[in-house]
Structure formats: structure tokens, C-alpha cells
Coordinates of C-alpha atoms in Angstrom, one line a residue:
M14 CA -17.3 171.1 -27.1
S15 CA -17.5 167.7 -29.8
T16 CA -20.0 167.6 -32.4
L17 CA -20.6 164.5 -34.4
P18 CA -19.7 163.9 -38.0
L19 CA -22.4 164.4 -40.2
S20 CA -22.2 160.8 -40.8
R21 CA -23.6 160.0 -37.6
A22 CA -26.2 162.2 -37.8
T23 CA -28.5 159.2 -38.5
D24 CA -27.1 157.0 -35.8
V25 CA -29.4 156.3 -33.2
A26 CA -27.0 155.6 -30.5
A27 CA -24.4 158.6 -31.2
I28 CA -27.8 160.9 -31.0
Q29 CA -28.7 159.4 -27.7
E30 CA -24.8 159.8 -26.6
A31 CA -25.1 163.4 -27.5
R32 CA -28.5 163.6 -25.9
A33 CA -26.8 162.5 -22.5
A34 CA -24.0 164.9 -23.0
L35 CA -26.4 168.0 -23.2
E36 CA -28.5 166.6 -20.0
S37 CA -25.1 166.2 -17.9
R38 CA -24.4 170.3 -19.6
I39 CA -27.7 171.2 -18.3
A40 CA -27.3 169.7 -14.8
A41 CA -24.0 171.2 -14.5
A42 CA -25.6 174.4 -15.2
G43 CA -28.1 173.9 -12.2
G44 CA -31.0 172.9 -14.3
D45 CA -33.0 169.6 -13.9
P46 CA -32.8 167.5 -17.2
S47 CA -36.3 166.2 -16.6
S48 CA -37.8 169.7 -16.6
I49 CA -36.4 171.2 -19.6
T50 CA -37.1 170.5 -22.7
I51 CA -34.7 169.8 -25.9
V52 CA -36.4 170.8 -29.1
A53 CA -34.3 168.8 -31.7
V54 CA -33.7 171.0 -34.5
T55 CA -33.4 169.2 -37.7
K56 CA -33.4 171.6 -40.3
S57 CA -31.1 171.2 -43.3
F58 CA -31.1 167.5 -42.1
G59 CA -33.0 164.7 -44.2
I60 CA -35.9 162.4 -43.2
E61 CA -33.4 159.5 -41.6
T62 CA -32.1 162.0 -39.3
V63 CA -35.8 162.6 -38.2
E64 CA -36.4 158.8 -37.9
A65 CA -33.0 158.7 -35.7
A66 CA -34.2 161.5 -33.7
L67 CA -37.1 159.8 -32.7
A68 CA -35.8 155.9 -32.1
A69 CA -33.3 158.1 -29.9
G70 CA -36.3 159.1 -27.6
M71 CA -36.2 162.9 -29.3
T72 CA -40.1 163.7 -29.5
T73 CA -40.0 167.7 -29.6
L74 CA -38.3 168.4 -33.3
G75 CA -37.8 172.0 -34.7
E76 CA -37.6 173.2 -38.0
N77 CA -36.8 176.7 -39.2
Y78 CA -38.4 176.4 -42.8
A79 CA -41.9 175.9 -43.8
A80 CA -41.1 173.5 -46.3
E81 CA -38.8 171.3 -44.7
L82 CA -41.5 171.2 -41.6
I83 CA -44.3 170.3 -43.9
E84 CA -42.1 167.8 -46.0
K85 CA -40.8 166.3 -43.2
A86 CA -44.3 165.8 -41.2
A87 CA -45.8 164.2 -44.3
G88 CA -43.0 161.5 -44.2
I89 CA -43.0 160.7 -40.6
S90 CA -46.1 158.5 -39.1
N91 CA -45.7 158.9 -35.3
D92 CA -48.3 160.4 -33.1
D93 CA -46.1 161.4 -30.4
V94 CA -43.8 163.9 -32.8
S95 CA -44.4 167.6 -31.5
W96 CA -43.3 169.6 -34.2
H97 CA -42.2 173.5 -33.5
Y98 CA -42.1 176.0 -36.0
L99 CA -38.9 178.3 -35.2
G100 CA -39.0 180.5 -38.2
A101 CA -40.4 183.5 -38.9
I102 CA -44.0 183.1 -39.7
Q103 CA -45.3 184.0 -43.2
T104 CA -49.4 184.5 -43.3
N105 CA -49.7 182.7 -46.7
K106 CA -48.0 179.6 -45.5
V107 CA -49.9 179.5 -42.2
G108 CA -52.6 177.1 -43.7
R109 CA -50.5 174.4 -44.1
L110 CA -48.4 174.5 -41.4
A111 CA -51.2 174.3 -39.1
Q112 CA -52.3 171.2 -39.7
V113 CA -48.9 169.8 -38.5
T114 CA -47.1 172.3 -36.2
S115 CA -47.5 171.7 -32.3
C116 CA -46.2 175.5 -31.6
F117 CA -45.4 178.4 -33.2
E118 CA -42.6 179.8 -31.6
G119 CA -41.9 182.7 -33.7
L120 CA -44.9 184.7 -33.3
A121 CA -44.0 188.8 -34.0
R122 CA -47.0 190.4 -35.2
E123 CA -50.7 190.6 -35.2
R124 CA -51.4 189.6 -38.3
E125 CA -49.6 186.3 -37.7
A126 CA -51.7 185.6 -34.7
E127 CA -54.5 186.3 -36.5
A128 CA -54.1 183.9 -39.3
I129 CA -53.1 181.2 -37.1
A130 CA -56.0 181.7 -35.0
L131 CA -58.2 181.5 -38.2
R132 CA -56.8 178.3 -39.4
R133 CA -55.9 176.6 -36.1
P134 CA -58.1 177.7 -33.1
G135 CA -56.7 177.3 -30.2
A136 CA -53.0 176.4 -31.3
T137 CA -49.9 176.9 -29.1
V138 CA -47.6 179.8 -29.9
M139 CA -45.1 181.6 -28.2
V140 CA -44.2 185.2 -28.7
Q141 CA -40.3 186.0 -30.0
V142 CA -38.4 188.7 -28.3
E143 CA -35.8 190.2 -30.1
L144 CA -32.8 191.6 -28.2
T145 CA -29.8 191.2 -30.6
G146 CA -30.6 194.6 -31.9
L147 CA -29.4 193.4 -35.5
P148 CA -31.3 194.3 -38.3
G149 CA -34.0 191.9 -40.0
R150 CA -34.0 189.5 -37.4
N151 CA -37.6 188.3 -36.0
G152 CA -39.3 189.0 -33.2
V153 CA -40.7 192.1 -31.2
A154 CA -39.1 194.5 -28.9
P155 CA -39.6 194.0 -25.2
H156 CA -42.1 197.1 -24.8
E157 CA -44.3 195.3 -27.4
V158 CA -44.2 191.9 -26.0
Q159 CA -47.3 192.3 -23.2
S160 CA -49.9 193.8 -25.9
L161 CA -49.1 191.2 -28.4
V162 CA -49.2 188.1 -25.7
E163 CA -52.9 189.7 -24.8
R164 CA -54.1 190.1 -28.4
A165 CA -53.1 186.1 -29.1
Q166 CA -54.8 185.3 -26.1
T167 CA -57.8 187.7 -27.0
L168 CA -57.8 185.4 -30.4
G169 CA -58.1 182.5 -28.5
L170 CA -54.5 181.1 -28.8
E171 CA -52.5 179.2 -26.3
V172 CA -49.4 181.2 -25.5
A173 CA -47.4 178.9 -24.0
G174 CA -44.1 181.6 -23.4
L175 CA -41.6 183.7 -25.0
M176 CA -38.8 182.7 -26.9
T177 CA -35.5 184.5 -27.8
V178 CA -32.4 184.1 -29.7
A179 CA -29.8 186.0 -27.7
P180 CA -26.6 188.0 -28.8
Q181 CA -23.5 186.1 -29.3
E182 CA -21.5 188.0 -26.7
P183 CA -21.8 186.1 -23.2
D184 CA -22.4 189.3 -21.2
R185 CA -25.2 190.3 -23.4
A186 CA -26.4 186.9 -24.1
R187 CA -27.3 186.7 -20.2
A188 CA -28.7 189.9 -19.9
A189 CA -31.2 189.0 -22.8
F190 CA -32.5 185.3 -21.4
R191 CA -32.8 187.3 -17.7
K192 CA -34.9 189.5 -19.4
V193 CA -37.0 187.5 -21.1
R194 CA -37.3 185.0 -18.0
E195 CA -38.2 188.2 -16.4
M196 CA -41.1 189.0 -18.8
K197 CA -42.1 185.3 -18.9
E198 CA -42.7 185.7 -15.1
D199 CA -44.1 188.9 -14.9
L200 CA -46.7 187.8 -17.7
G201 CA -47.7 184.5 -15.8
L202 CA -46.5 182.6 -19.1
A203 CA -45.1 179.0 -18.3
E204 CA -41.9 178.7 -21.0
A205 CA -38.9 180.3 -21.8
S206 CA -37.4 179.0 -25.1
M207 CA -33.9 180.2 -24.8
G208 CA -30.3 178.8 -25.4
M209 CA -28.7 176.7 -28.3
S210 CA -25.8 174.7 -28.6
D211 CA -23.3 177.2 -27.7
D212 CA -24.8 179.3 -25.0
L213 CA -27.3 177.0 -23.3
E214 CA -25.5 176.9 -19.9
I215 CA -25.9 180.4 -19.6
A216 CA -29.9 180.1 -20.8
V217 CA -30.1 177.3 -18.1
E218 CA -28.7 179.2 -15.2
E219 CA -31.0 182.1 -16.3
G220 CA -34.0 180.2 -16.1
S221 CA -34.7 178.5 -19.5
T222 CA -37.3 175.7 -19.7
M223 CA -36.7 174.6 -23.2
I224 CA -33.5 174.7 -25.3
R225 CA -33.3 174.6 -29.2
V226 CA -30.3 172.2 -30.5
G227 CA -29.1 171.0 -33.9
R228 CA -25.4 171.1 -34.0
G229 CA -25.1 169.6 -30.3
L230 CA -27.3 166.4 -31.3
F231 CA -26.5 165.8 -34.8
G232 CA -23.1 167.4 -35.6
A233 CA -22.1 169.9 -38.1
R234 CA -24.7 170.8 -41.0
S235 CA -23.5 170.7 -44.7

């Protein structure tokens, strides 16, 4: 799989070409590119990359760090942008994030849901499921997912679906994606945010409705 040089991260035509390549990969994996959302992850790229992504037709943007999302959102005046916050949620930053975030994808604790509901009633969230087994990773264990979903819904939040970051091994990644899709269906949720640049085919085969891609669109980060 090729990646774009960093110097091309602000090249609209190059981003459009990369998007077309992603859509071809989605289709080859049996997915419908028109029904799978590509979240363009602009982490560590400048505002110029955000502007180029928007010009290339990418309107769903993702950030892993609160400060970056807040800064970039302030520098962009485009009502069509949907900002997804992908990082661990720190309750002391929810107030500022809530002003600009369209979807909190990394919900992992009740206190985070409570903070979001207080500062942005009815906000859209996704519960992050942790299946890597690695220490320090954000997310909840599978047996805790239903209770957190129900708690968030009780607080009036819109739980769009589940999100996960898969293990690196292909077989384990497939099992993780399948587990998340099954939980999503059992809970009657709409979205499964799973799959990134290197494992999106497996994710699509297992029912992903949303993939999160940075390098595959903009090239390697510095």
C-alpha cells in the first residue's frame, strides 16, 4: 500500500486520489463506499491539511488530542464539518470540546458520559470497546459495554454505536471486529467505527460502517 509524501498532505488532488483508492479497497472487501463513512484523521497535520481535506470533499474529520481539535475547529469556518473526537475523554476538557465536537468516539466511563451530558445535552457518542488486552488502552471490556450504553442513553446522550482499535495480528483483529459488530447489532445501534489504514479490509468484511484513516489519506506523519 502506497502513502503520500508529507509534502502532498495539502494537495487537494492527491487527497482525492487517495480517497478514491480507499473507496476501491472498501469495494474490493465487499463494502459499499457510499454507506461507509471515512473519518479523515488529521492528527499532527496542520490547518492547511484540514483545509485541503475539506476541499477534497472530506467533511468528517477526526482528532485524537483535545487541544488540536479545539484549535483546528476554531480556525475553520465551515458549517459542513463533522468533528469526531477519537481520544480518551478527560472530563476537565469536555466543556471546550463539547462546543465543537459532533461525536465523542472514545466514551469509556460513566463520569465521562455525565460530563458530556451536562455540557452538551443530547450529544452523539460512541462507546469504545477495548479488545487488544494491552495495558493503558482506552475503552471498556465487552461485559461492561451494555451498562455504559444504557447509562449514556439514560443521560439523554445519542449513542450512535461502538468503536474499537483492533489488535495488530490479522486473526485477532478479525475476531475483535466481529465481536464489536455482534455487540452493536445486539444493542440495536447503528454504527461500528472500526478499521484504519492497515486493517480496513478486515473491518469492512466484518461489518464496519465507519473507518478512521490518516496515513492512507495524507501520507506519513512527521
